[in-house]
Structures are given as structure tokens and as C-alpha cells.
Short mmCIF file of C-alpha atoms in Angstrom, two decimals:
data_model
loop_
_atom_site.label_atom_id
_atom_site.label_comp_id
_atom_site.label_asym_id
_atom_site.label_seq_id
_atom_site.Cartn_x
_atom_site.Cartn_y
_atom_site.Cartn_z
CA MET A 1342 34.26 13.47 -48.27
CA ALA A 1343 32.62 15.15 -45.22
CA ASP A 1344 29.81 16.40 -47.27
CA SER A 1345 28.79 12.95 -48.83
CA TYR A 1346 29.17 11.34 -45.09
CA SER A 1347 26.66 14.19 -43.85
CA GLY A 1348 24.28 13.34 -46.47
CA ALA A 1349 24.39 9.63 -45.97
CA THR A 1350 23.88 10.23 -42.43
CA SER A 1351 20.66 12.89 -42.95
CA ASP A 1352 19.30 10.10 -45.37
CA GLU A 1353 19.85 7.53 -42.87
CA GLY A 1354 17.94 9.94 -40.30
CA ASN A 1355 15.24 10.83 -43.03
CA ARG A 1356 14.44 7.15 -43.37
CA GLY A 1357 14.53 6.44 -39.69
CA SER A 1358 11.90 9.30 -38.72
CA GLY A 1359 9.73 8.09 -41.91
CA GLY A 1360 9.59 4.19 -40.58
CA LEU A 1361 6.30 2.53 -39.60
CA LEU A 1362 7.10 3.38 -35.58
CA ASP A 1363 8.71 6.82 -35.74
CA ASP A 1364 8.46 8.96 -32.37
CA THR A 1365 5.54 10.74 -33.75
CA THR A 1366 3.40 7.37 -35.18
CA LEU A 1367 4.30 5.87 -31.65
CA LYS A 1368 3.19 8.72 -29.57
CA TRP A 1369 -0.14 8.81 -30.99
CA LEU A 1370 -0.77 5.30 -31.51
CA GLY A 1371 -0.10 5.15 -27.71
CA ALA A 1372 -2.63 7.99 -26.95
CA SER A 1373 -5.29 6.44 -29.40
CA LEU A 1374 -5.01 3.04 -27.54
CA SER A 1375 -5.04 4.55 -24.14
CA SER A 1376 -8.32 6.84 -25.08
CA VAL A 1377 -9.98 3.88 -26.50
CA PHE A 1378 -9.46 1.88 -23.23
CA ALA A 1379 -10.28 4.64 -21.04
CA LEU A 1380 -13.48 4.97 -23.27
CA GLY A 1381 -14.14 1.62 -22.91
CA VAL A 1382 -13.93 1.36 -19.12
CA LEU A 1383 -16.01 4.59 -18.69
CA ALA A 1384 -18.62 2.91 -21.20
CA LEU A 1385 -19.08 -0.22 -18.91
CA VAL A 1386 -18.83 1.78 -15.27
CA VAL A 1387 -21.88 3.97 -17.18
CA TYR A 1388 -23.31 0.91 -18.38
CA ILE A 1389 -23.06 -0.80 -14.77
CA VAL A 1390 -24.87 2.05 -12.61
CA VAL A 1391 -27.24 2.59 -15.26
CA THR A 1392 -28.71 -0.98 -15.78
CA GLN A 1393 -27.18 -2.97 -12.65
CA VAL A 1394 -27.39 -0.56 -9.83
CA SER A 1395 -30.45 -0.12 -7.65
CA PHE A 1396 -30.37 3.08 -5.92
CA GLU A 1397 -33.06 2.23 -3.74
CA LEU A 1398 -31.45 -0.94 -2.53
CA MET A 1399 -28.58 1.75 -2.23
CA ARG A 1400 -30.34 3.73 0.11
CA THR A 1401 -31.68 0.85 2.03
CA VAL A 1402 -28.31 -0.51 3.01
CA LEU A 1403 -25.92 2.44 3.25
CA PRO A 1404 -26.18 2.61 6.80
CA GLN A 1405 -24.29 -0.43 7.34
CA PHE A 1406 -21.76 0.32 5.00
CA VAL A 1407 -20.91 3.54 6.56
CA SER A 1408 -20.38 1.83 9.95
CA ALA A 1409 -18.26 -0.73 8.00
CA TYR A 1410 -16.30 2.13 6.31
CA LEU A 1411 -15.82 3.67 9.59
CA LEU A 1412 -14.20 0.32 11.21
CA VAL A 1413 -11.81 -0.03 8.20
CA LEU A 1414 -10.88 3.59 8.60
CA GLN A 1415 -10.47 3.14 12.20
CA ILE A 1416 -8.09 -0.02 11.57
CA VAL A 1417 -6.23 1.60 8.63
CA VAL A 1418 -5.20 4.22 11.00
CA ILE A 1419 -4.23 2.38 13.73
CA GLY A 1420 -2.49 -0.57 11.61
CA GLY A 1421 -0.73 2.04 9.50
CA VAL A 1422 0.70 4.16 12.74
CA LEU A 1423 2.16 0.95 14.28
CA SER A 1424 3.10 -0.84 11.28
CA VAL A 1425 5.21 2.29 9.90
CA THR A 1426 6.14 3.03 13.72
CA ALA A 1427 7.62 -0.56 14.25
CA GLY A 1428 8.74 -0.94 10.39
CA VAL A 1429 11.30 1.67 11.29
CA PHE A 1430 12.79 -0.19 14.28
CA VAL A 1431 12.75 -3.45 12.12
CA GLY A 1432 14.91 -1.38 9.22
CA LEU A 1433 17.20 -0.17 11.69
CA ALA A 1434 18.01 -3.63 13.41
CA ARG A 1435 18.43 -5.14 9.82
CA VAL A 1436 21.07 -2.78 9.42
CA SER A 1437 22.52 -3.00 13.10
CA LYS A 1438 25.99 -4.13 13.13
CA THR A 1439 25.17 -6.38 16.08
CA SER A 1440 24.66 -10.22 14.72
CA ILE A 1441 21.99 -11.38 17.20
CA THR A 1442 19.69 -8.02 16.55
CA ASN A 1443 20.20 -8.44 12.89
CA GLY A 1444 19.36 -11.81 12.68
CA ILE A 1445 16.16 -11.71 14.81
CA ALA A 1446 15.36 -9.09 12.52
CA THR A 1447 15.87 -11.11 9.45
CA ALA A 1448 14.10 -13.77 10.47
CA TYR A 1449 11.12 -11.64 11.30
CA VAL A 1450 11.39 -10.24 7.80
CA GLN A 1451 11.59 -13.39 6.05
CA PHE A 1452 8.84 -14.99 8.06
CA PHE A 1453 6.18 -12.14 7.74
CA ARG A 1454 6.89 -11.93 3.85
CA GLY A 1455 7.35 -15.69 3.28
CA THR A 1456 4.09 -16.39 4.43
CA PRO A 1457 0.22 -14.96 3.55
CA LEU A 1458 -1.46 -12.71 5.42
CA LEU A 1459 -4.65 -14.79 5.26
CA PHE A 1460 -2.14 -17.21 7.08
CA GLN A 1461 -0.91 -15.08 9.65
CA LEU A 1462 -4.72 -13.56 10.33
CA PHE A 1463 -5.51 -17.31 11.47
CA VAL A 1464 -2.79 -18.13 13.34
CA VAL A 1465 -3.79 -14.92 15.61
CA TYR A 1466 -7.42 -15.46 15.64
CA PHE A 1467 -7.72 -19.44 15.75
CA GLY A 1468 -4.21 -20.14 17.44
CA ILE A 1469 -3.67 -17.89 20.11
CA PRO A 1470 -6.98 -18.42 21.97
CA THR A 1471 -6.26 -21.77 21.95
CA LEU A 1472 -2.71 -21.10 24.04
CA TRP A 1473 -4.22 -18.96 26.69
CA PRO A 1474 -4.81 -21.25 29.68
CA GLY A 1475 -8.61 -21.43 30.79
CA THR A 1476 -11.21 -19.20 28.82
CA PHE A 1477 -9.80 -16.70 26.64
CA PRO A 1478 -10.34 -13.01 28.40
CA VAL A 1479 -11.36 -11.18 25.34
CA GLN A 1480 -14.63 -11.78 23.72
CA ASN A 1481 -14.61 -9.29 20.61
CA TRP A 1482 -11.13 -11.15 19.52
CA GLY A 1483 -11.68 -9.83 15.72
CA PHE A 1484 -10.69 -6.32 15.95
CA PRO A 1485 -7.67 -6.71 17.54
CA THR A 1486 -6.53 -9.48 15.51
CA ALA A 1487 -6.67 -7.36 12.68
CA ILE A 1488 -4.26 -4.66 14.00
CA ILE A 1489 -2.08 -7.48 15.42
CA ALA A 1490 -1.95 -9.29 11.88
CA LEU A 1491 -2.01 -6.22 9.68
CA THR A 1492 1.00 -4.17 11.84
CA LEU A 1493 3.43 -7.48 11.97
CA ASN A 1494 2.73 -8.08 8.43
CA HIS A 1495 3.05 -4.58 7.22
CA ALA A 1496 6.05 -3.53 9.53
CA ALA A 1497 8.10 -6.37 7.91
CA TYR A 1498 7.40 -4.35 4.18
CA VAL A 1499 7.94 -1.08 5.98
CA GLY A 1500 11.55 -2.76 7.55
CA GLU A 1501 12.74 -3.56 4.27
CA ALA A 1502 11.97 -0.17 2.59
CA VAL A 1503 13.80 1.39 5.39
CA ARG A 1504 16.79 -0.77 5.19
CA GLY A 1505 17.01 -0.24 1.44
CA GLY A 1506 16.42 3.29 2.34
CA ILE A 1507 19.53 3.49 4.47
CA ASP A 1508 21.67 1.14 1.98
CA ALA A 1509 21.05 3.92 -0.81
CA VAL A 1510 22.50 6.64 1.47
CA PRO A 1511 26.06 6.87 0.53
CA ASP A 1512 28.69 5.91 3.36
CA GLY A 1513 30.59 9.04 3.19
CA GLN A 1514 27.25 10.68 5.10
CA MET A 1515 28.18 8.52 8.34
CA GLU A 1516 31.90 9.35 7.85
CA ALA A 1517 31.14 12.78 7.66
CA ALA A 1518 28.56 12.66 10.60
CA ARG A 1519 31.77 10.97 12.46
CA SER A 1520 33.84 13.37 11.96
CA LEU A 1521 32.08 16.14 13.33
CA GLY A 1522 31.88 14.18 16.58
CA MET A 1523 28.93 12.23 16.18
CA GLY A 1524 28.43 9.23 17.80
CA TYR A 1525 26.72 6.23 15.75
CA ILE A 1526 23.40 6.87 17.44
CA GLN A 1527 23.41 10.34 16.62
CA GLY A 1528 24.91 10.17 12.88
CA MET A 1529 22.13 7.88 12.40
CA ARG A 1530 18.93 10.07 14.04
CA GLU A 1531 20.35 13.27 12.62
CA VAL A 1532 22.58 12.45 9.07
CA VAL A 1533 21.37 9.01 7.96
CA VAL A 1534 17.97 8.19 8.86
CA PRO A 1535 16.19 11.45 7.43
CA GLN A 1536 17.79 10.86 3.91
CA ALA A 1537 16.88 7.36 4.30
CA TRP A 1538 13.25 8.26 4.82
CA ARG A 1539 13.18 10.17 1.80
CA ASN A 1540 14.70 7.30 0.05
CA ALA A 1541 11.84 4.84 1.24
CA LEU A 1542 8.87 6.89 1.40
CA ALA A 1543 7.58 5.84 -2.23
CA ALA A 1544 7.95 2.18 -1.18
CA ILE A 1545 6.23 2.88 2.17
CA GLY A 1546 3.22 5.16 0.94
CA ASN A 1547 2.82 2.09 -1.41
CA ASP A 1548 2.49 -0.43 1.46
CA GLN A 1549 0.18 1.84 3.28
CA VAL A 1550 -2.02 1.43 0.25
CA ILE A 1551 -1.53 -2.00 0.18
CA LEU A 1552 -2.61 -2.13 3.88
CA VAL A 1553 -6.15 -0.41 3.21
CA LYS A 1554 -6.41 -3.32 0.84
CA ASP A 1555 -5.82 -6.15 2.75
CA THR A 1556 -8.38 -5.26 5.09
CA SER A 1557 -10.83 -6.56 2.70
CA LEU A 1558 -8.94 -10.13 3.99
CA LEU A 1559 -10.64 -9.48 7.52
CA THR A 1560 -13.90 -10.63 6.11
CA ILE A 1561 -12.44 -14.23 6.45
CA ILE A 1562 -12.70 -13.65 10.27
CA ALA A 1563 -16.37 -12.27 10.35
CA LEU A 1564 -15.35 -8.67 11.08
CA PRO A 1565 -17.98 -6.74 9.87
CA GLU A 1566 -15.77 -4.61 7.47
CA LEU A 1567 -16.82 -3.76 4.02
CA MET A 1568 -16.28 -6.89 2.16
CA GLN A 1569 -18.28 -8.63 4.91
CA GLN A 1570 -21.08 -5.96 4.29
CA PHE A 1571 -21.11 -7.08 0.34
CA ARG A 1572 -21.48 -10.59 1.24
CA SER A 1573 -24.36 -9.83 3.39
CA VAL A 1574 -26.21 -8.06 1.08
CA ASN A 1575 -25.48 -10.01 -2.13
CA SER A 1576 -26.61 -13.27 -0.29
CA ALA A 1577 -29.77 -11.44 0.83
CA THR A 1578 -30.91 -9.78 -2.46
CA PHE A 1579 -29.14 -11.57 -5.19
CA ASP A 1580 -27.75 -7.67 -6.38
CA PRO A 1581 -23.83 -7.93 -6.60
CA TRP A 1582 -23.38 -4.77 -8.39
CA THR A 1583 -25.27 -2.23 -5.84
CA PRO A 1584 -23.24 -3.07 -2.96
CA LEU A 1585 -19.97 -3.63 -5.49
CA VAL A 1586 -20.14 0.00 -6.30
CA ILE A 1587 -20.67 0.96 -2.62
CA VAL A 1588 -17.46 -0.79 -1.85
CA ALA A 1589 -15.37 0.55 -4.75
CA ILE A 1590 -16.36 4.24 -3.72
CA ALA A 1591 -15.35 3.35 0.08
CA TYR A 1592 -12.21 1.73 -0.81
CA LEU A 1593 -11.21 5.14 -3.55
CA SER A 1594 -12.21 7.52 -0.79
CA ILE A 1595 -9.42 6.02 1.19
CA THR A 1596 -6.87 5.12 -0.94
CA LEU A 1597 -7.13 8.29 -3.58
CA PRO A 1598 -6.47 10.73 -0.72
CA LEU A 1599 -3.51 8.20 0.53
CA MET A 1600 -1.86 8.18 -2.62
CA ARG A 1601 -1.91 12.09 -3.26
CA LEU A 1602 -0.80 12.08 0.47
CA VAL A 1603 2.41 10.30 -0.16
CA THR A 1604 2.97 12.29 -3.40
CA TYR A 1605 2.63 15.45 -1.36
CA LEU A 1606 5.23 14.33 1.09
CA GLU A 1607 7.53 12.71 -1.56
CA ASP A 1608 7.59 16.35 -3.12
CA ARG A 1609 8.13 18.08 0.15
CA ALA A 1610 11.14 15.73 0.83
CA ASP A 1611 12.68 16.46 -2.61
CA TRP A 1612 15.31 18.77 -1.24
CA GLY A 1613 16.85 18.94 -4.45
CA GLY A 1614 13.85 19.55 -6.84
CA ASP A 1615 12.79 22.05 -8.78
CA ASP A 1616 10.19 23.20 -6.87
CA GLN A 1617 12.30 24.00 -3.83
#
């Protein structure tokens, strides 16, 4: 009886493994499709570079793109540092036991996550100067607008990542800290927040990559960043691909190292990983 059952099971397994989409077939199908897609994209990129890009024009406009690139890099560094710093405090406020603090932090997060960044840029760039009595004292308001709007917007997202990281820490960690004589603040600082940071690191890193790409919206306030330079060159030469290739290389030169840095920090924070 047992032998007949084993034989039936074996026959069913053989039929399953010999189906149209068994594991081996599915693996090779996925590899084939992804390879075809990658080759298609590569062929398109090569075609564009060979037939559409003017290297003479690229040499001509490169200095203005370098200047725009340095401006974007400056905005990313300042906005990134400020948004992560502010976001940590927002996240801590979101888990506060004080109803006023928690309520204000919740309203802040809901507003800046619930309205578009473009709207927030308009509020800061066009709205704030009209509230100033008399002549607005800041002449070049575009750069401060970029820092303020990106910081306020991304601090809300970082704050939610930190809140989620704190919520993912088991309650027993704080109870253990309190049993060792630590107060609430000390327990959060020395026990809970380090673990929460590890939990939130991927989401925070992803948000910082998005911050880099969000700088493209700054063209709407006439800040001379990368997309503004693209618009200028394209309108003057009617050649979209040459400046687009420069812009793509510029953004990737920021985002790819940033993603590698986030991956490195995640590996370093993985205390229980195999590499530790």
C-alpha cells in the first residue's frame, strides 16, 4: 500500500516537473525575456548616441551643464542633510506619548505628503514674498526656495520611515531598557533609535534618491539646474537628445553612487547578517 502511494506521488511529481512552466522552463524564460529587453534597450541607446547626439554641441554646452550639476549637487547635499535631520525629529514626534506633539507632527506629515511638491514650491517661491511687509529682502529667492521646499517635503517622508522603524522594534526592548534603570529618553537614544535606524535605512535611502530626482522640478522656478539647461539648449538648437544624454549622465552619476552607499550602510547595519 505504501509502495503504491509512493509511486503515485512520484508520478504526480514527474508530471508537475514536466509541465509547460516547470521551474527550469520558467527560469530560462525569465532569463531570455530579460536579456531580450536589455539588448533592446542597449540597441536603442547605441542608436541614439550614434545618430542623434552631436558631440560638437556637447562640447559647446558642457560648461553650463557642469555649473548646473554643481548647483544640483549642492542642493542635494544641503537638502538631504536637513531633511534627514528634521525627519528624525518628526519621526520621534510621531511616536510621542504627548498628544499635542503627536498631533502637530501628524498634521505636518499629512500636509506635506498629501500635497504635491510643485504646489509647495509655489507656496514658498510666490507666496512667502507677498507676506513680507514692504520689499522682500532676498533677491535670489530660488535657491533658498529649493532648500526649504525639499527639506520640508522630504522630512515628512523620512519622519514616516523613522516612525515605521520605531514601531518595528519590539516593545520588549524599551521594557528591557527601563528595567536597567534607563529613562524614556535614554532608552530611546541608546536602545530603540539605533534599531529603528536600521529598520528605516532602506526607506530613508530611497527617499534621498527621490530627492535627487525632485530637483528637476526646480526648473519651474527658473533655477538654473539641469532641466533648465536642457530647455535652454533644446529651444536654441532644436536638438533634444544631446542635452538629454548629458542630463541622464549627470543624474545617474549622483543616484547610482547614492544607491550603492545606501546598500553599504544597510550591510553594515545588518548586525545579524552572514557577513558580520
